mmCIF file of C-alpha atoms and ligand atoms in Angstrom:
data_model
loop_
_atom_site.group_PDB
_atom_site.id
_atom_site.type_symbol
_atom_site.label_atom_id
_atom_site.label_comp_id
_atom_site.label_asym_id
_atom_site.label_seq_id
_atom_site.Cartn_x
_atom_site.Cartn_y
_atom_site.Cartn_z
ATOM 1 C CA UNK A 1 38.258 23.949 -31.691
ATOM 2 C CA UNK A 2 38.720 22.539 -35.345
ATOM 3 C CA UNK A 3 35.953 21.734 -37.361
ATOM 4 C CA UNK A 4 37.565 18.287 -37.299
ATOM 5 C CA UNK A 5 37.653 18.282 -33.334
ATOM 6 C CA UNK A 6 33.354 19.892 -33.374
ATOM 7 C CA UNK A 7 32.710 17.091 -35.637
ATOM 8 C CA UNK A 8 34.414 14.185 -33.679
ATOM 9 C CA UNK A 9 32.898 16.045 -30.327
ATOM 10 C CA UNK A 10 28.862 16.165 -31.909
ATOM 11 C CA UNK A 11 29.225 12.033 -33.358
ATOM 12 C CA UNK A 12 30.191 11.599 -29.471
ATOM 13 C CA UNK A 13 28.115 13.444 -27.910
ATOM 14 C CA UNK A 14 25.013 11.964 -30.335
ATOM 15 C CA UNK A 15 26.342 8.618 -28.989
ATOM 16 C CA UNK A 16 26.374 9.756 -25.305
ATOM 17 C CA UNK A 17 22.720 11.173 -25.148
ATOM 18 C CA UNK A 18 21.447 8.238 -27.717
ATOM 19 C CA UNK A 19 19.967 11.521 -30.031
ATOM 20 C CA UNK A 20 18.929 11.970 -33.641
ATOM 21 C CA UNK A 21 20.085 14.844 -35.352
ATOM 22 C CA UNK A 22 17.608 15.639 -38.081
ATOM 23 C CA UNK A 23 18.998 18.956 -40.792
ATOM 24 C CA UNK A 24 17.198 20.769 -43.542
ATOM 25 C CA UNK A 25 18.177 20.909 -47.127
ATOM 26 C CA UNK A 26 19.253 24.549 -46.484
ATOM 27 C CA UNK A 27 21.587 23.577 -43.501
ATOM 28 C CA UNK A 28 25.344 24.716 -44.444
ATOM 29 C CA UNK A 29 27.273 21.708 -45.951
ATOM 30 C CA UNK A 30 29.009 20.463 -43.355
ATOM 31 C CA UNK A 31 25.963 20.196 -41.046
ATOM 32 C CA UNK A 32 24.054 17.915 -43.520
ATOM 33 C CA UNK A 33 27.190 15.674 -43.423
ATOM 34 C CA UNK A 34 26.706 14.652 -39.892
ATOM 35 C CA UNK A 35 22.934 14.523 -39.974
ATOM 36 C CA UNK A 36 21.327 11.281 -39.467
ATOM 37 C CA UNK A 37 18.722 12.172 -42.009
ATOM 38 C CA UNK A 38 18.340 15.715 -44.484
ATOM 39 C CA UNK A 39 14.885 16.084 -45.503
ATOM 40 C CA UNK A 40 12.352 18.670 -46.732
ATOM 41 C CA UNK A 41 9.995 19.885 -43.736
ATOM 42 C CA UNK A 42 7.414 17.371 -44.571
ATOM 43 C CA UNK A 43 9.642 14.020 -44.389
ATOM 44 C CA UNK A 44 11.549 16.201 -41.245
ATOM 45 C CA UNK A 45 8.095 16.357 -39.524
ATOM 46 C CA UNK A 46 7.758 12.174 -39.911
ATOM 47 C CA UNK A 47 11.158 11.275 -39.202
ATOM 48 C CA UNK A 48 10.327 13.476 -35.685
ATOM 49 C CA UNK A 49 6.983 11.920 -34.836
ATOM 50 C CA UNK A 50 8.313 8.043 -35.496
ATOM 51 C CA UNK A 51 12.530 8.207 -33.783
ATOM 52 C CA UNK A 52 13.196 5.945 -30.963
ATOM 53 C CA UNK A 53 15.877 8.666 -30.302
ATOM 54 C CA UNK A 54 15.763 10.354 -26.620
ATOM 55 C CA UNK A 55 17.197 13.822 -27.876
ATOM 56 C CA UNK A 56 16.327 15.152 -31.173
ATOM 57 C CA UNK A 57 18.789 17.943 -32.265
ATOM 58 C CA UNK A 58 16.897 19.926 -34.947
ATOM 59 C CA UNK A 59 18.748 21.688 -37.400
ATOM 60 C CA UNK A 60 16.450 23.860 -39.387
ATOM 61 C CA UNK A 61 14.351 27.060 -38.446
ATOM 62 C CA UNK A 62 12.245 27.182 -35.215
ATOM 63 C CA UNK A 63 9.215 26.743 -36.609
ATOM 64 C CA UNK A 64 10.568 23.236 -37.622
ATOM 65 C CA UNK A 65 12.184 22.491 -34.127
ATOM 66 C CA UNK A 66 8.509 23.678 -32.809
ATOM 67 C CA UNK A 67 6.773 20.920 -34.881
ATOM 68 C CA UNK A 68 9.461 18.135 -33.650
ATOM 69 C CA UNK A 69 8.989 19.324 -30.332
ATOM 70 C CA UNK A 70 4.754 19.583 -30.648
ATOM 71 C CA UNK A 71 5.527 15.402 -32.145
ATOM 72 C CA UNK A 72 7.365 14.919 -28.984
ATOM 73 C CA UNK A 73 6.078 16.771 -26.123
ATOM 74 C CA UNK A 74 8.494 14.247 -23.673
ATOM 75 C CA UNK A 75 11.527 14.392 -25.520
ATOM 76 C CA UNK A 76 14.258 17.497 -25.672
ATOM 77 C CA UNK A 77 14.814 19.080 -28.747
ATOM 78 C CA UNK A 78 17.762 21.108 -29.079
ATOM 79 C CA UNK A 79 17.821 23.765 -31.919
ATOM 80 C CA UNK A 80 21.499 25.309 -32.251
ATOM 81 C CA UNK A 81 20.429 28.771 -32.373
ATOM 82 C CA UNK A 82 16.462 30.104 -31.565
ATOM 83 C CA UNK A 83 16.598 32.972 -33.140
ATOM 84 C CA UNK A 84 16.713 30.843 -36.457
ATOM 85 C CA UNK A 85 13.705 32.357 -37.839
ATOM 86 C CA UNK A 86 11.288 32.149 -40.770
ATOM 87 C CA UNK A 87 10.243 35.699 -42.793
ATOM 88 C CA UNK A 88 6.923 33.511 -43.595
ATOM 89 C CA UNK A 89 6.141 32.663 -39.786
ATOM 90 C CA UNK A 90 7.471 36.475 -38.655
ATOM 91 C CA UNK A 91 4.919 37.772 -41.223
ATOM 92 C CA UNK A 92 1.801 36.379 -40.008
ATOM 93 C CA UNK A 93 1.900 36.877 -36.164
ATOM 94 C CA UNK A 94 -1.318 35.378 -33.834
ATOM 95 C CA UNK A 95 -3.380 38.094 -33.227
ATOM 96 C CA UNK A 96 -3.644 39.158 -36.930
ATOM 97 C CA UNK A 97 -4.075 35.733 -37.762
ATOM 98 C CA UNK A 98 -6.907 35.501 -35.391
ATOM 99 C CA UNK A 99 -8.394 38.454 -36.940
ATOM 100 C CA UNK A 100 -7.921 37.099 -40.007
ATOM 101 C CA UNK A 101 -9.860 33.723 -39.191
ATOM 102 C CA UNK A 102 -12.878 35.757 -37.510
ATOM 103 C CA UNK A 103 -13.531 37.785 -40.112
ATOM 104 C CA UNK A 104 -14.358 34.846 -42.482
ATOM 105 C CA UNK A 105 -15.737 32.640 -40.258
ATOM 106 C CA UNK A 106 -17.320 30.279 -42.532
ATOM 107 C CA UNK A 107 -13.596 29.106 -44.202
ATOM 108 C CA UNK A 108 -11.560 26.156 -43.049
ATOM 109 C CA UNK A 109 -8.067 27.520 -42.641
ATOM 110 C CA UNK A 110 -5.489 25.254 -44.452
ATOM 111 C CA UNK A 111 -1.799 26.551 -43.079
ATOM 112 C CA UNK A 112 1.172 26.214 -44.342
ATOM 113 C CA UNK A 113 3.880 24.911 -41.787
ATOM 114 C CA UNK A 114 6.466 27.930 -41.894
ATOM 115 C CA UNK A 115 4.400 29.298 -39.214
ATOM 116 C CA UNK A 116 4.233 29.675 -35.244
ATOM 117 C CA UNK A 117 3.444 26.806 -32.697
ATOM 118 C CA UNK A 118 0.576 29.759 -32.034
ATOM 119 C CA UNK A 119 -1.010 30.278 -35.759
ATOM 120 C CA UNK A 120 -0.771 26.697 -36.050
ATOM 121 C CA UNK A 121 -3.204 25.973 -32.974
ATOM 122 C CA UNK A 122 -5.326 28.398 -34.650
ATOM 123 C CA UNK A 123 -5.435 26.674 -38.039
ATOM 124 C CA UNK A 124 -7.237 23.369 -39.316
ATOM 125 C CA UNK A 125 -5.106 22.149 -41.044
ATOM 126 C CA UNK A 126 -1.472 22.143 -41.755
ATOM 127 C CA UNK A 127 0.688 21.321 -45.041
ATOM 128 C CA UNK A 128 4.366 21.912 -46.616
ATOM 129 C CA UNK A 129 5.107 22.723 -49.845
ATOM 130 C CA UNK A 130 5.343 18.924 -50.649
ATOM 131 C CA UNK A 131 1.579 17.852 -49.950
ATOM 132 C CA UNK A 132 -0.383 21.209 -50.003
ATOM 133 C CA UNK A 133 -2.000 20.041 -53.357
ATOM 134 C CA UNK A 134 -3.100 16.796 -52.085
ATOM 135 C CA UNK A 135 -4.707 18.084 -48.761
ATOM 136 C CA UNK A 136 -6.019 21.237 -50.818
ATOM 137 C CA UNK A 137 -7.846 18.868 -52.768
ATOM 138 C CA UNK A 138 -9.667 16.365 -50.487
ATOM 139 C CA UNK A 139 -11.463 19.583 -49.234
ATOM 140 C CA UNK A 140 -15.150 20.395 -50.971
ATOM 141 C CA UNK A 141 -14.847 22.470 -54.108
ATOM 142 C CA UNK A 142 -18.006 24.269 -52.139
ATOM 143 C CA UNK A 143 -15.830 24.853 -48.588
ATOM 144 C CA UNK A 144 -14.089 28.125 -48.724
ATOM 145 C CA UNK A 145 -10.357 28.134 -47.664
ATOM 146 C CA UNK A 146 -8.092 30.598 -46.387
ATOM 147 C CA UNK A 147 -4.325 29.909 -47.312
ATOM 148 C CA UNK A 148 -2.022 30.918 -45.264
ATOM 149 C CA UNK A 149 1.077 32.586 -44.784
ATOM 150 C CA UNK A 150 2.817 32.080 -48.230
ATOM 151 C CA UNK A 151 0.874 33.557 -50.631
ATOM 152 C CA UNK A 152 3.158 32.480 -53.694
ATOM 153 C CA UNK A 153 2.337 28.841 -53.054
ATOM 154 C CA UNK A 154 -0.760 29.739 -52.338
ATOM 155 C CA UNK A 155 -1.499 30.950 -55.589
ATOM 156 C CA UNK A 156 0.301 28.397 -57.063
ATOM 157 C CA UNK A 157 -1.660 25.854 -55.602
ATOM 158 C CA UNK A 158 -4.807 27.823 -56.398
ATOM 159 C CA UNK A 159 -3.952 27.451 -60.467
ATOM 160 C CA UNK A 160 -3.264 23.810 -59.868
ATOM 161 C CA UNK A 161 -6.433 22.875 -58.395
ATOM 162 C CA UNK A 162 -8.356 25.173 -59.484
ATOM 163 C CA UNK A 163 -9.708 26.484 -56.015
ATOM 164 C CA UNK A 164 -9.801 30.238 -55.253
ATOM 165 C CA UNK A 165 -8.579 29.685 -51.835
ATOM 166 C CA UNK A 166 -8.350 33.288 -49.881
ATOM 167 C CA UNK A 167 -4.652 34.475 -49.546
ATOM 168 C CA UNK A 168 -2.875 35.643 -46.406
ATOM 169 C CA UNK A 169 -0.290 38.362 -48.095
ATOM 170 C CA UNK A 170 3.064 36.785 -46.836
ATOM 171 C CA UNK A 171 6.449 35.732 -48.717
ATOM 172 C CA UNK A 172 9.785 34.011 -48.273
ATOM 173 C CA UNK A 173 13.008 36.642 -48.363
ATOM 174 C CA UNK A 174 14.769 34.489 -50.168
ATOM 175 C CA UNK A 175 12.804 33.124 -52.563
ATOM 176 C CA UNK A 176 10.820 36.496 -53.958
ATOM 177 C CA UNK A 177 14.182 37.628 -54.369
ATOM 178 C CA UNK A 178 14.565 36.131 -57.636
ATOM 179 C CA UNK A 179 15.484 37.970 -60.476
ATOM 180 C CA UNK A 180 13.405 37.647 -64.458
ATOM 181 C CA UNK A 181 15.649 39.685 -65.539
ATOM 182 C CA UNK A 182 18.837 37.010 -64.919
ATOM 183 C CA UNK A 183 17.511 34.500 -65.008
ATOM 184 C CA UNK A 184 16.194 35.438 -69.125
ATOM 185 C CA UNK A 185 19.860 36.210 -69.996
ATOM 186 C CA UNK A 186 21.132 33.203 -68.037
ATOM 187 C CA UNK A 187 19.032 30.625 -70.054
ATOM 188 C CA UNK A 188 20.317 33.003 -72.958
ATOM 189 C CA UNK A 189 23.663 31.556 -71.643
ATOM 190 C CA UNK A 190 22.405 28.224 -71.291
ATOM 191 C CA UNK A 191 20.325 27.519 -73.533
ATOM 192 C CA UNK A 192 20.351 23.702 -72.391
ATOM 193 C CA UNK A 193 19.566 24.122 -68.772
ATOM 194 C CA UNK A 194 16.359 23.588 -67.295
ATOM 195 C CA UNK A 195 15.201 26.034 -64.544
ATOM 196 C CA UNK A 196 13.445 24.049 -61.536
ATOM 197 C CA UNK A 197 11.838 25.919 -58.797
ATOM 198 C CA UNK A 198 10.401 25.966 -55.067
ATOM 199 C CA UNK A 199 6.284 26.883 -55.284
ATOM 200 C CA UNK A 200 7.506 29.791 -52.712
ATOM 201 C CA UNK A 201 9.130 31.498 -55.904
ATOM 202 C CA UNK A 202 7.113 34.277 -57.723
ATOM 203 C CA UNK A 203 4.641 33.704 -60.397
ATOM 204 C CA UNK A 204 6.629 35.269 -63.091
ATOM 205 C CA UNK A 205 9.465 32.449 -62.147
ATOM 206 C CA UNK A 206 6.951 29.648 -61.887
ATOM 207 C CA UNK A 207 5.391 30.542 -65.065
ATOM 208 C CA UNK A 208 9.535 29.629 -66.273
ATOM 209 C CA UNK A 209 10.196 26.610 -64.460
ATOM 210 C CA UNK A 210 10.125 23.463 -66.056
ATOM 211 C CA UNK A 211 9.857 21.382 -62.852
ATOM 212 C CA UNK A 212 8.002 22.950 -59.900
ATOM 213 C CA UNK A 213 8.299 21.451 -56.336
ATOM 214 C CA UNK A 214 9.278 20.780 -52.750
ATOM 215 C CA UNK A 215 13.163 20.531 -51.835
ATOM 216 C CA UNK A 216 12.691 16.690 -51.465
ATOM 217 C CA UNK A 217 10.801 16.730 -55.453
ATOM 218 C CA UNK A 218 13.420 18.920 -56.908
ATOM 219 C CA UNK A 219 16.329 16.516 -55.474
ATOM 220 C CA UNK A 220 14.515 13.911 -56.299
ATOM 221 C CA UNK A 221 13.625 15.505 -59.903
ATOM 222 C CA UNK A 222 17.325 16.133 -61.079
ATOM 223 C CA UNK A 223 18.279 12.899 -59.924
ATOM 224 C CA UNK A 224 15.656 11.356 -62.585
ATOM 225 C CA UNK A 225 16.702 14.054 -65.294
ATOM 226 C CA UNK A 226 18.003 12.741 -68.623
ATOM 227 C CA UNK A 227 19.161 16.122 -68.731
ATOM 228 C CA UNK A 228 22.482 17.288 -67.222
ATOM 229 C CA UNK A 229 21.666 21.647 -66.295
ATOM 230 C CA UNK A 230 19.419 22.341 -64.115
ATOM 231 C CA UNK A 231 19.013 26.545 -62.897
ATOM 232 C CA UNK A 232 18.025 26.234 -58.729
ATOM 233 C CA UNK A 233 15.446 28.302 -57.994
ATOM 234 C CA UNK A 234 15.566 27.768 -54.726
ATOM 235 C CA UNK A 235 17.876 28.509 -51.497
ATOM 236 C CA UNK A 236 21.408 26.947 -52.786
ATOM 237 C CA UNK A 237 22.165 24.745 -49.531
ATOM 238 C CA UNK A 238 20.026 21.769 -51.537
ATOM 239 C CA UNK A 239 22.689 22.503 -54.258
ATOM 240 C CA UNK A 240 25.119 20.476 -52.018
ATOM 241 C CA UNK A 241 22.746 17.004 -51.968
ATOM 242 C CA UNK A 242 22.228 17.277 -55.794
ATOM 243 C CA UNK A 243 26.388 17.514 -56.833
ATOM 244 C CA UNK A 244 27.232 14.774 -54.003
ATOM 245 C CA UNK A 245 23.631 12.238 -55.618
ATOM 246 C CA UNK A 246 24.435 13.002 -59.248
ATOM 247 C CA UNK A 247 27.518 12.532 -61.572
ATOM 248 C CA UNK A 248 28.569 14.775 -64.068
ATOM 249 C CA UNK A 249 25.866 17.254 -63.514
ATOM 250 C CA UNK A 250 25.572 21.032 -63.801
ATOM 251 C CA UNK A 251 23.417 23.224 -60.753
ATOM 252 C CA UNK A 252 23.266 27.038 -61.638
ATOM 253 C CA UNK A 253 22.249 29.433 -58.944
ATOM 254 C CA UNK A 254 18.822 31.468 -60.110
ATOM 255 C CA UNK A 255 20.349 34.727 -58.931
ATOM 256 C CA UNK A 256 18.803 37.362 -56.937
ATOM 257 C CA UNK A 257 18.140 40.790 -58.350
ATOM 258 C CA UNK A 258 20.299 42.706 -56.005
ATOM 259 C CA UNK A 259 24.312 41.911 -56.491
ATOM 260 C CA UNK A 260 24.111 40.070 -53.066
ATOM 261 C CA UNK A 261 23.751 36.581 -51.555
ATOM 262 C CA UNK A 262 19.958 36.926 -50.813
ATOM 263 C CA UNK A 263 19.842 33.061 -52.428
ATOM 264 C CA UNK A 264 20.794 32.017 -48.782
ATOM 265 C CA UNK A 265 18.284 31.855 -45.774
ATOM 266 C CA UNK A 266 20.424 33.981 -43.132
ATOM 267 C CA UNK A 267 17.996 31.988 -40.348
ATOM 268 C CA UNK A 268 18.964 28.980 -41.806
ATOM 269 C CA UNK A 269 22.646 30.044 -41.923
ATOM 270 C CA UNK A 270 22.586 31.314 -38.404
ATOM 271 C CA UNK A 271 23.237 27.662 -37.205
ATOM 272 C CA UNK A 272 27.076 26.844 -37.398
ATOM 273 C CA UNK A 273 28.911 23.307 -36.470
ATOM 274 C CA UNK A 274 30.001 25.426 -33.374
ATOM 275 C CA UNK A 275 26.426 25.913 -32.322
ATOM 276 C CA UNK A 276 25.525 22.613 -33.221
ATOM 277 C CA UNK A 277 28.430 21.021 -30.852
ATOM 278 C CA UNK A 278 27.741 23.821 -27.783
ATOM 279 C CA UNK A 279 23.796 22.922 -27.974
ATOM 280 C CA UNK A 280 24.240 19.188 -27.759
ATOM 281 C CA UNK A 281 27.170 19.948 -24.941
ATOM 282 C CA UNK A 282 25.224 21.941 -22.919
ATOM 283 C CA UNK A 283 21.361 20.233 -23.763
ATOM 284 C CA UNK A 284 20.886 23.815 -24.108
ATOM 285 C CA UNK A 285 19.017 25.647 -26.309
ATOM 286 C CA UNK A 286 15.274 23.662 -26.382
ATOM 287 C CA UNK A 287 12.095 24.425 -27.239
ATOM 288 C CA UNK A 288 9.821 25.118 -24.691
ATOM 289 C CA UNK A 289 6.040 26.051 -25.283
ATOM 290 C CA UNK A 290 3.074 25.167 -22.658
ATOM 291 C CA UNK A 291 1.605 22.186 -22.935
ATOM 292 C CA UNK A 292 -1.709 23.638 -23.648
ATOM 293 C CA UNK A 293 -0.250 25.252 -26.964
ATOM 294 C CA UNK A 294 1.521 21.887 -27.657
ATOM 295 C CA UNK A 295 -1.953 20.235 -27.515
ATOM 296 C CA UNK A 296 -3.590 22.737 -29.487
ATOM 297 C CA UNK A 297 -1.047 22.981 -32.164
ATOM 298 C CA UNK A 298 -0.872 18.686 -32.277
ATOM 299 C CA UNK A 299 -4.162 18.581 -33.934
ATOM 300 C CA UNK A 300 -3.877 20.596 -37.467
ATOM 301 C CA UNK A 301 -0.210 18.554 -37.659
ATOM 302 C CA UNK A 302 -1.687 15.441 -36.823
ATOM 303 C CA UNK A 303 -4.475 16.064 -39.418
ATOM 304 C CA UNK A 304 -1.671 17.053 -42.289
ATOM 305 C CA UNK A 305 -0.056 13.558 -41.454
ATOM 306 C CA UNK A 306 -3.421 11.756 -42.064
ATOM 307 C CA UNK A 307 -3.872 13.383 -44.794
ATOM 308 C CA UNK A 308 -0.840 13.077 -46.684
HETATM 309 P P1 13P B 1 10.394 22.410 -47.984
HETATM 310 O O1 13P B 1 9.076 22.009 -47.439
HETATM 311 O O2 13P B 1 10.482 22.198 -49.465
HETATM 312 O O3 13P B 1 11.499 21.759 -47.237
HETATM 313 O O4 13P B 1 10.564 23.981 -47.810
HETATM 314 C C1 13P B 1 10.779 24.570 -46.575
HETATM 315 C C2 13P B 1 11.158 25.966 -46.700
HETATM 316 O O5 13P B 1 11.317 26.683 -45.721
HETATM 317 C C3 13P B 1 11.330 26.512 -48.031
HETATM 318 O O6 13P B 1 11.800 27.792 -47.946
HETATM 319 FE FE1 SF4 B 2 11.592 30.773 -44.172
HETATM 320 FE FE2 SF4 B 2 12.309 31.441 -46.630
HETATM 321 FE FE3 SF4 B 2 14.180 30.701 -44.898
HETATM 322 FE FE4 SF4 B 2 12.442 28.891 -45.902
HETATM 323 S S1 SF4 B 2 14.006 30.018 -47.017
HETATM 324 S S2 SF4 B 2 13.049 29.115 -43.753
HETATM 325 S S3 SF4 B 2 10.587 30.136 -46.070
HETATM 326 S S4 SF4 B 2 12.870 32.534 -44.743
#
């Protein structure tokens, strides 16, 4: 098939099974073209808990799908390919987690969503990268916290509040993969670009960036910009909302260190428009977890919502 005849087949088949389909930021272009709505995982996670929709086609990672599904245990939600994986959620796996937990039993465990259905019924709360500061900081400065899996944010949320949260030692692929080094002797280049960054980036980026946040914040940041150069520290997919909302406007890639396209999530990638069109064809493959994990992992998620 085309990718003109996929796309005609998925805005059909959408009709035909009355479904939503919801797509990250780092989905490939055309992908976030058909979506219904492209968010960051926080606004992904709301848009799944509140659609009237009776199918939800989730194109993201699994972890995400997971969360839509956990928000709507009745309803089928199709993710294009499963083994769409996260290097965060793969690096903290449930029994070490569990460990983890029992060997400080007297912290609250605050859990960042790029995790499994699993860790997350063993946490207290979840966030995302877009509210972690706000939930980080309606806990007692006299509650210890463990923060887990990302440890990047989680020392970068640590400097912003001021907490000294405990640190599970796990990292994003793509974005510790950025490079000092290039990124120096690109603003060298460039001297009038501003570098903007995900809080999953590296401290010695960070410590760079002139506008720190969530997908959603840095969209929503270069939209707002007086200025016109922006470097993307960040996976490159969002790259393709900021040209098509802005006019006129420069986005650099921060590159990676290696000579190598390590700027793009390959789980992210692994979802095509072929995919996309065979899953909704063939309502085939969905998430399935027990509902006893489902329940479990509700409340932390349900907690993150309240809270944020
Ligand atoms: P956001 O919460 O900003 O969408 O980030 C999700 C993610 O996986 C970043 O790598
Ligand atoms: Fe996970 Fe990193 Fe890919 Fe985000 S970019 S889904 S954190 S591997």
């Amino acid at each position: 098939m085309t990718p003109q005849e996929l796309e005609n087949g998925i805005l059909e088949l959408k009709k035909e099974r009355n479904a939503v389909i919801l797509a990250h930021y780092y989905q490939e272009s055309p992908i976030q073209d058909l979506a219904d709505f492209v968010g960051d995982s926080l606004e992904l996670s709301r848009k799944a808990a509140s659609t009237d929709a009776d199918v939800i086609v989730f194109c993201g990672v699994h972890f995400m799908a997971e969360t839509a599904k956990i928000l709507n245990p009745q309803k089928p939600v199709l993710l294009p390919d499963l083994l769409a994986g996260c290097s965060l959620s793969e690096g903290c796996p449930p029994p070490a987690f569990k460990k983890f937990r029992e060997e400080h039993p007297d912290h609250l465990a605050i859990t960042y969503i790029n995790c499994s259905a699993e860790v997350k019924a063993l946490s207290d709360i979840i966030c995302t990268s877009s509210n972690a500061e706000k939930i980080v900081s309606q806990i007692p400065k006299d509650q210890p916290i463990l923060f887990s899996p990302d440890k990047n944010l989680g020392a970068y949320i640590n400097k912003k509040t001021g907490r000294n949260m405990l640190l599970w030692n796990g990292s994003c692929i793509v974005h510790e993969t950025f490079s000092e080094r290039k990124l120096i002797s690109l603003q060298l280049e460039h001297p009038d670009a501003e570098l903007i960054a995900h809080p999953e980036c590296e401290d010695h980026i960070l410590a760079r960036a002139k506008f720190i946040g969530s997908t959603s914040a840095l969209l929503k940041y270069v939209q707002s910009s007086p200025h016109s150069k922006f470097i993307v520290g960040t996976e490159y997919g969002i790259v393709h909302q900021m040209i098509k909302s802005t006019k006129g406007k420069t986005f650099l890639p921060l590159p990676p260190e290696e000579n190598c396209s390590c700027n793009e999530c390959p789980h992210m990638k692994r979802n095509t428009l072929e995919k996309l069109y065979l899953c909704m064809k063939n309502m085939d493959p969905q998430i399935a977890m027990s509902m006893e994990l489902l329940e479990r992992a509700r409340k932390p998620i349900e907690r993150m919502l309240a809270m944020s």
